[in-house]
Amino acid sequence: MSLRLSLTSAELGAEDLQALTRDFCNTANQEGGLSVELVHEAAPPGARSAELVQIGNLALTFLSSGAAVALINVCKSFFERSSSLELSLEREDGKKLGIKAQNVRSDQIARTLETVREFFGTT
């Protein structure tokens, strides 16, 4: 399974958000079962580089059955760092799921996990 993950935060500027995105990418790649890469786009004509990194965007590939759990654990650790962090997941079929840091508080976690299970088709 492949996904697109987008990170956003109302409190972070572009440089800080991209640093967080790179950190997320590195952390997720250290987890078993995930392959994560920064998303690039073609640069406009006349630009110095042929490709530009899309700020806050990652491409994820699940390599094993434990990848969804690994992704959830990485997300949880980043939500603990920044209460303004939001992420959006998009599957290849176009189905989307958005999660805000507020949705992983102890009083919200059961419903959030159920939503994630439905998104990954593991209910």
CSV table of N, CA and C in Angstrom, one decimal:
chain,number,residue,atom,x,y,z
A,1,MET,N,0.8,-1.2,0.0
A,1,MET,CA,0.0,0.0,0.0
A,1,MET,C,0.9,1.2,0.0
A,2,SER,N,0.5,2.2,-0.8
A,2,SER,CA,1.2,3.5,-0.8
A,2,SER,C,0.3,4.6,-0.4
A,3,LEU,N,0.8,5.6,0.3
A,3,LEU,CA,0.1,6.7,0.8
A,3,LEU,C,0.8,8.0,0.6
A,4,ARG,N,0.1,9.1,0.6
A,4,ARG,CA,0.7,10.4,0.6
A,4,ARG,C,0.4,11.0,1.9
A,5,LEU,N,1.4,11.5,2.6
A,5,LEU,CA,1.2,12.1,3.9
A,5,LEU,C,1.6,13.6,3.9
A,6,SER,N,0.7,14.4,4.3
A,6,SER,CA,1.0,15.9,4.4
A,6,SER,C,0.9,16.4,5.8
A,7,LEU,N,1.9,17.1,6.2
A,7,LEU,CA,2.0,17.7,7.5
A,7,LEU,C,1.8,19.2,7.4
A,8,THR,N,0.9,19.7,8.3
A,8,THR,CA,0.7,21.2,8.4
A,8,THR,C,0.7,21.6,9.9
A,9,SER,N,0.9,22.9,10.1
A,9,SER,CA,0.8,23.4,11.4
A,9,SER,C,0.6,24.9,11.3
A,10,ALA,N,-0.3,25.4,12.0
A,10,ALA,CA,-0.6,26.9,12.0
A,10,ALA,C,0.5,27.6,12.7
A,11,GLU,N,1.3,27.0,13.6
A,11,GLU,CA,2.3,27.6,14.4
A,11,GLU,C,3.7,27.6,13.8
A,12,LEU,N,3.9,26.8,12.7
A,12,LEU,CA,5.3,26.6,12.1
A,12,LEU,C,5.4,27.4,10.8
A,13,GLY,N,6.5,28.0,10.6
A,13,GLY,CA,6.8,28.6,9.3
A,13,GLY,C,7.3,27.5,8.3
A,14,ALA,N,7.5,27.9,7.1
A,14,ALA,CA,7.8,26.9,6.0
A,14,ALA,C,9.1,26.2,6.3
A,15,GLU,N,10.1,26.9,6.8
A,15,GLU,CA,11.4,26.2,7.1
A,15,GLU,C,11.3,25.3,8.3
A,16,ASP,N,10.6,25.7,9.3
A,16,ASP,CA,10.4,24.8,10.5
A,16,ASP,C,9.6,23.6,10.1
A,17,LEU,N,8.5,23.8,9.3
A,17,LEU,CA,7.7,22.7,8.9
A,17,LEU,C,8.5,21.7,8.0
A,18,GLN,N,9.3,22.2,7.1
A,18,GLN,CA,10.1,21.3,6.3
A,18,GLN,C,11.1,20.6,7.1
A,19,ALA,N,11.7,21.2,8.1
A,19,ALA,CA,12.6,20.5,9.0
A,19,ALA,C,11.9,19.4,9.8
A,20,LEU,N,10.7,19.7,10.3
A,20,LEU,CA,9.9,18.7,10.9
A,20,LEU,C,9.6,17.5,10.0
A,21,THR,N,9.3,17.9,8.7
A,21,THR,CA,8.9,16.9,7.7
A,21,THR,C,10.1,15.9,7.5
A,22,ARG,N,11.3,16.5,7.3
A,22,ARG,CA,12.5,15.7,7.1
A,22,ARG,C,12.8,14.8,8.4
A,23,ASP,N,12.6,15.3,9.5
A,23,ASP,CA,12.7,14.5,10.8
A,23,ASP,C,11.7,13.4,10.8
A,24,PHE,N,10.5,13.7,10.4
A,24,PHE,CA,9.4,12.7,10.3
A,24,PHE,C,9.8,11.6,9.4
A,25,CYS,N,10.3,12.0,8.2
A,25,CYS,CA,10.8,11.0,7.2
A,25,CYS,C,11.9,10.1,7.7
A,26,ASN,N,12.9,10.7,8.4
A,26,ASN,CA,14.0,9.9,8.9
A,26,ASN,C,13.5,9.0,10.0
A,27,THR,N,12.7,9.5,10.9
A,27,THR,CA,12.2,8.7,12.0
A,27,THR,C,11.4,7.5,11.4
A,28,ALA,N,10.5,7.8,10.5
A,28,ALA,CA,9.6,6.7,9.9
A,28,ALA,C,10.4,5.7,9.2
A,29,ASN,N,11.5,6.1,8.5
A,29,ASN,CA,12.3,5.1,7.8
A,29,ASN,C,13.1,4.2,8.8
A,30,GLN,N,13.3,4.6,10.0
A,30,GLN,CA,13.9,3.8,11.0
A,30,GLN,C,13.0,2.7,11.5
A,31,GLU,N,11.7,2.9,11.4
A,31,GLU,CA,10.7,2.0,11.8
A,31,GLU,C,10.6,0.8,10.8
A,32,GLY,N,10.3,-0.4,11.3
A,32,GLY,CA,10.2,-1.5,10.4
A,32,GLY,C,9.0,-1.4,9.5
A,33,GLY,N,9.1,-1.8,8.3
A,33,GLY,CA,8.0,-2.0,7.4
A,33,GLY,C,7.6,-0.7,6.6
A,34,LEU,N,8.3,0.4,6.8
A,34,LEU,CA,7.9,1.6,6.1
A,34,LEU,C,9.1,2.1,5.2
A,35,SER,N,8.7,2.6,4.0
A,35,SER,CA,9.7,3.3,3.2
A,35,SER,C,9.1,4.7,3.0
A,36,VAL,N,9.8,5.7,3.3
A,36,VAL,CA,9.3,7.1,3.3
A,36,VAL,C,10.2,8.0,2.5
A,37,GLU,N,9.7,8.8,1.6
A,37,GLU,CA,10.5,9.7,0.8
A,37,GLU,C,9.8,11.1,0.8
A,38,LEU,N,10.6,12.2,0.7
A,38,LEU,CA,10.1,13.5,0.4
A,38,LEU,C,9.5,13.5,-1.0
A,39,VAL,N,8.4,14.3,-1.1
A,39,VAL,CA,7.7,14.4,-2.4
A,39,VAL,C,8.3,15.6,-3.1
A,40,HIS,N,8.6,15.4,-4.4
A,40,HIS,CA,9.2,16.4,-5.3
A,40,HIS,C,8.2,16.8,-6.4
A,41,GLU,N,8.4,18.0,-6.9
A,41,GLU,CA,7.6,18.4,-8.0
A,41,GLU,C,8.5,19.1,-9.0
A,42,ALA,N,8.1,19.1,-10.3
A,42,ALA,CA,8.9,19.8,-11.3
A,42,ALA,C,9.0,21.3,-11.0
A,43,ALA,N,10.2,21.8,-11.2
A,43,ALA,CA,10.4,23.2,-10.9
A,43,ALA,C,9.9,24.0,-12.1
A,44,PRO,N,9.5,25.3,-11.9
A,44,PRO,CA,9.0,26.1,-13.0
A,44,PRO,C,10.2,26.4,-14.0
A,45,PRO,N,9.9,26.7,-15.2
A,45,PRO,CA,10.9,27.0,-16.2
A,45,PRO,C,11.8,28.1,-15.7
A,46,GLY,N,13.1,28.0,-15.9
A,46,GLY,CA,14.1,29.0,-15.4
A,46,GLY,C,14.6,28.8,-14.0
A,47,ALA,N,14.1,27.9,-13.3
A,47,ALA,CA,14.5,27.6,-11.9
A,47,ALA,C,15.9,27.0,-11.9
A,48,ARG,N,16.6,27.1,-10.8
A,48,ARG,CA,18.0,26.6,-10.7
A,48,ARG,C,18.0,25.1,-10.7
A,49,SER,N,17.0,24.5,-10.1
A,49,SER,CA,16.9,23.0,-10.0
A,49,SER,C,15.7,22.5,-10.9
A,50,ALA,N,15.9,21.2,-11.3
A,50,ALA,CA,14.8,20.6,-12.1
A,50,ALA,C,13.6,20.2,-11.2
A,51,GLU,N,13.9,20.0,-9.9
A,51,GLU,CA,12.8,19.5,-9.0
A,51,GLU,C,12.9,20.4,-7.7
A,52,LEU,N,11.7,20.5,-7.1
A,52,LEU,CA,11.5,21.2,-5.9
A,52,LEU,C,10.9,20.3,-4.9
A,53,VAL,N,11.3,20.4,-3.6
A,53,VAL,CA,10.6,19.6,-2.6
A,53,VAL,C,9.3,20.2,-2.2
A,54,GLN,N,8.2,19.4,-2.1
A,54,GLN,CA,7.0,20.0,-1.7
A,54,GLN,C,7.0,20.0,-0.1
A,55,ILE,N,6.9,21.2,0.4
A,55,ILE,CA,7.0,21.3,1.9
A,55,ILE,C,5.8,20.6,2.6
A,56,GLY,N,6.2,19.8,3.5
A,56,GLY,CA,5.3,19.0,4.3
A,56,GLY,C,4.7,17.8,3.7
A,57,ASN,N,5.2,17.4,2.6
A,57,ASN,CA,4.6,16.2,1.9
A,57,ASN,C,5.6,15.0,1.8
A,58,LEU,N,5.1,13.8,2.1
A,58,LEU,CA,5.9,12.6,2.1
A,58,LEU,C,5.1,11.5,1.3
A,59,ALA,N,5.9,10.6,0.7
A,59,ALA,CA,5.3,9.5,0.0
A,59,ALA,C,5.7,8.3,0.9
A,60,LEU,N,4.7,7.5,1.3
A,60,LEU,CA,4.9,6.3,2.2
A,60,LEU,C,4.5,5.1,1.4
A,61,THR,N,5.4,4.0,1.6
A,61,THR,CA,5.1,2.7,1.1
A,61,THR,C,5.1,1.7,2.2
A,62,PHE,N,4.1,1.0,2.4
A,62,PHE,CA,4.0,-0.1,3.4
A,62,PHE,C,4.7,-1.3,2.9
A,63,LEU,N,5.7,-1.7,3.6
A,63,LEU,CA,6.5,-2.9,3.2
A,63,LEU,C,6.1,-4.2,3.9
A,64,SER,N,5.4,-4.0,5.0
A,64,SER,CA,5.0,-5.2,5.8
A,64,SER,C,3.7,-4.9,6.5
A,65,SER,N,3.1,-6.0,7.1
A,65,SER,CA,1.8,-5.9,7.7
A,65,SER,C,1.9,-5.0,9.0
A,66,GLY,N,3.1,-4.8,9.6
A,66,GLY,CA,3.2,-4.0,10.7
A,66,GLY,C,3.4,-2.5,10.4
A,67,ALA,N,3.4,-2.1,9.2
A,67,ALA,CA,3.7,-0.7,8.8
A,67,ALA,C,2.7,0.3,9.3
A,68,ALA,N,1.4,-0.1,9.3
A,68,ALA,CA,0.4,0.8,9.8
A,68,ALA,C,0.6,1.1,11.3
A,69,VAL,N,1.0,0.1,12.1
A,69,VAL,CA,1.2,0.3,13.5
A,69,VAL,C,2.5,1.2,13.7
A,70,ALA,N,3.5,0.9,12.9
A,70,ALA,CA,4.7,1.8,12.9
A,70,ALA,C,4.4,3.2,12.6
A,71,LEU,N,3.6,3.4,11.6
A,71,LEU,CA,3.2,4.8,11.2
A,71,LEU,C,2.5,5.5,12.3
A,72,ILE,N,1.5,4.8,12.9
A,72,ILE,CA,0.8,5.4,14.0
A,72,ILE,C,1.7,5.8,15.2
A,73,ASN,N,2.7,4.9,15.5
A,73,ASN,CA,3.6,5.3,16.6
A,73,ASN,C,4.4,6.5,16.3
A,74,VAL,N,4.9,6.6,15.0
A,74,VAL,CA,5.7,7.8,14.6
A,74,VAL,C,4.8,9.0,14.7
A,75,CYS,N,3.6,8.9,14.2
A,75,CYS,CA,2.6,10.1,14.3
A,75,CYS,C,2.4,10.5,15.7
A,76,LYS,N,2.2,9.5,16.6
A,76,LYS,CA,1.9,9.9,18.0
A,76,LYS,C,3.1,10.6,18.6
A,77,SER,N,4.3,10.2,18.3
A,77,SER,CA,5.5,10.9,18.9
A,77,SER,C,5.6,12.3,18.4
A,78,PHE,N,5.2,12.5,17.1
A,78,PHE,CA,5.3,13.9,16.6
A,78,PHE,C,4.1,14.8,17.1
A,79,PHE,N,3.0,14.2,17.3
A,79,PHE,CA,1.9,14.9,17.9
A,79,PHE,C,2.2,15.4,19.3
A,80,GLU,N,3.0,14.6,20.0
A,80,GLU,CA,3.4,15.0,21.4
A,80,GLU,C,4.3,16.2,21.4
A,81,ARG,N,5.1,16.3,20.3
A,81,ARG,CA,6.0,17.5,20.1
A,81,ARG,C,5.3,18.8,19.8
A,82,SER,N,4.2,18.7,19.1
A,82,SER,CA,3.5,19.9,18.6
A,82,SER,C,2.0,19.7,18.6
A,83,SER,N,1.4,20.5,19.5
A,83,SER,CA,-0.1,20.3,19.6
A,83,SER,C,-0.8,21.0,18.4
A,84,SER,N,-0.1,21.7,17.6
A,84,SER,CA,-0.8,22.4,16.4
A,84,SER,C,-0.6,21.5,15.2
A,85,LEU,N,0.1,20.4,15.3
A,85,LEU,CA,0.4,19.6,14.1
A,85,LEU,C,-0.9,18.9,13.6
A,86,GLU,N,-1.0,18.9,12.3
A,86,GLU,CA,-2.1,18.2,11.6
A,86,GLU,C,-1.5,17.3,10.5
A,87,LEU,N,-2.0,16.2,10.3
A,87,LEU,CA,-1.6,15.4,9.1
A,87,LEU,C,-2.8,14.9,8.3
A,88,SER,N,-2.5,14.7,7.1
A,88,SER,CA,-3.5,14.2,6.1
A,88,SER,C,-2.9,13.1,5.4
A,89,LEU,N,-3.6,12.0,5.4
A,89,LEU,CA,-3.2,10.8,4.6
A,89,LEU,C,-4.1,10.6,3.4
A,90,GLU,N,-3.6,10.3,2.3
A,90,GLU,CA,-4.3,10.0,1.1
A,90,GLU,C,-3.9,8.7,0.5
A,91,ARG,N,-4.9,7.8,0.3
A,91,ARG,CA,-4.6,6.5,-0.3
A,91,ARG,C,-4.6,6.6,-1.8
A,92,GLU,N,-4.1,5.6,-2.5
A,92,GLU,CA,-4.0,5.6,-3.9
A,92,GLU,C,-5.4,5.7,-4.6
A,93,ASP,N,-6.4,5.2,-3.9
A,93,ASP,CA,-7.8,5.3,-4.4
A,93,ASP,C,-8.4,6.7,-4.2
A,94,GLY,N,-7.7,7.6,-3.6
A,94,GLY,CA,-8.2,9.0,-3.3
A,94,GLY,C,-8.8,9.2,-2.0
A,95,LYS,N,-9.1,8.1,-1.2
A,95,LYS,CA,-9.7,8.3,0.1
A,95,LYS,C,-8.7,9.0,1.0
A,96,LYS,N,-9.2,10.0,1.8
A,96,LYS,CA,-8.4,10.8,2.6
A,96,LYS,C,-8.8,10.7,4.1
A,97,LEU,N,-7.8,10.9,5.0
A,97,LEU,CA,-8.0,10.9,6.4
A,97,LEU,C,-7.2,12.1,7.0
A,98,GLY,N,-7.8,12.9,7.8
A,98,GLY,CA,-7.1,14.0,8.5
A,98,GLY,C,-7.1,13.7,9.9
A,99,ILE,N,-6.0,14.0,10.6
A,99,ILE,CA,-5.9,13.8,12.0
A,99,ILE,C,-5.1,15.0,12.6
A,100,LYS,N,-5.7,15.6,13.7
A,100,LYS,CA,-5.1,16.7,14.4
A,100,LYS,C,-4.6,16.2,15.7
A,101,ALA,N,-3.5,16.9,16.2
A,101,ALA,CA,-2.9,16.5,17.4
A,101,ALA,C,-4.0,16.4,18.6
A,102,GLN,N,-5.0,17.2,18.5
A,102,GLN,CA,-6.0,17.2,19.6
A,102,GLN,C,-6.8,15.9,19.5
A,103,ASN,N,-6.8,15.1,18.4
A,103,ASN,CA,-7.5,13.9,18.3
A,103,ASN,C,-6.8,12.7,18.9
A,104,VAL,N,-5.6,12.9,19.4
A,104,VAL,CA,-4.8,11.8,20.0
A,104,VAL,C,-4.7,12.0,21.5
A,105,ARG,N,-5.5,12.9,22.1
A,105,ARG,CA,-5.6,13.1,23.5
A,105,ARG,C,-6.2,11.8,24.1
A,106,SER,N,-6.0,11.6,25.3
A,106,SER,CA,-6.5,10.3,25.9
A,106,SER,C,-8.1,10.2,25.8
A,107,ASP,N,-8.8,11.3,25.9
A,107,ASP,CA,-10.2,11.2,25.8
A,107,ASP,C,-10.7,11.1,24.3
A,108,GLN,N,-9.8,11.2,23.3
A,108,GLN,CA,-10.2,11.1,21.9
A,108,GLN,C,-9.6,9.8,21.3
A,109,ILE,N,-8.6,9.2,21.9
A,109,ILE,CA,-7.8,8.2,21.2
A,109,ILE,C,-8.6,7.0,20.7
A,110,ALA,N,-9.6,6.5,21.5
A,110,ALA,CA,-10.4,5.3,21.0
A,110,ALA,C,-11.1,5.6,19.7
A,111,ARG,N,-11.7,6.7,19.6
A,111,ARG,CA,-12.4,7.1,18.3
A,111,ARG,C,-11.4,7.3,17.2
A,112,THR,N,-10.3,7.9,17.5
A,112,THR,CA,-9.3,8.2,16.4
A,112,THR,C,-8.7,6.9,15.9
A,113,LEU,N,-8.4,5.9,16.8
A,113,LEU,CA,-7.9,4.6,16.4
A,113,LEU,C,-8.9,3.9,15.6
A,114,GLU,N,-10.2,4.0,15.9
A,114,GLU,CA,-11.2,3.3,15.1
A,114,GLU,C,-11.3,3.9,13.7
A,115,THR,N,-11.2,5.2,13.6
A,115,THR,CA,-11.2,5.9,12.3
A,115,THR,C,-10.0,5.4,11.5
A,116,VAL,N,-8.8,5.3,12.1
A,116,VAL,CA,-7.6,4.9,11.4
A,116,VAL,C,-7.7,3.5,10.9
A,117,ARG,N,-8.3,2.6,11.8
A,117,ARG,CA,-8.5,1.2,11.4
A,117,ARG,C,-9.4,1.1,10.2
A,118,GLU,N,-10.5,1.9,10.2
A,118,GLU,CA,-11.4,2.0,9.0
A,118,GLU,C,-10.7,2.4,7.8
A,119,PHE,N,-9.8,3.5,7.9
A,119,PHE,CA,-9.1,4.0,6.8
A,119,PHE,C,-8.2,3.0,6.1
A,120,PHE,N,-7.5,2.2,7.0
A,120,PHE,CA,-6.6,1.2,6.5
A,120,PHE,C,-7.3,-0.1,6.2
A,121,GLY,N,-8.6,-0.2,6.5
A,121,GLY,CA,-9.3,-1.4,6.2
A,121,GLY,C,-9.0,-2.6,7.1
A,122,THR,N,-8.8,-2.3,8.3
A,122,THR,CA,-8.4,-3.4,9.3
A,122,THR,C,-9.4,-3.5,10.4
A,123,THR,N,-10.7,-3.1,10.1
A,123,THR,CA,-11.7,-3.3,11.2
A,123,THR,C,-12.4,-4.7,11.1
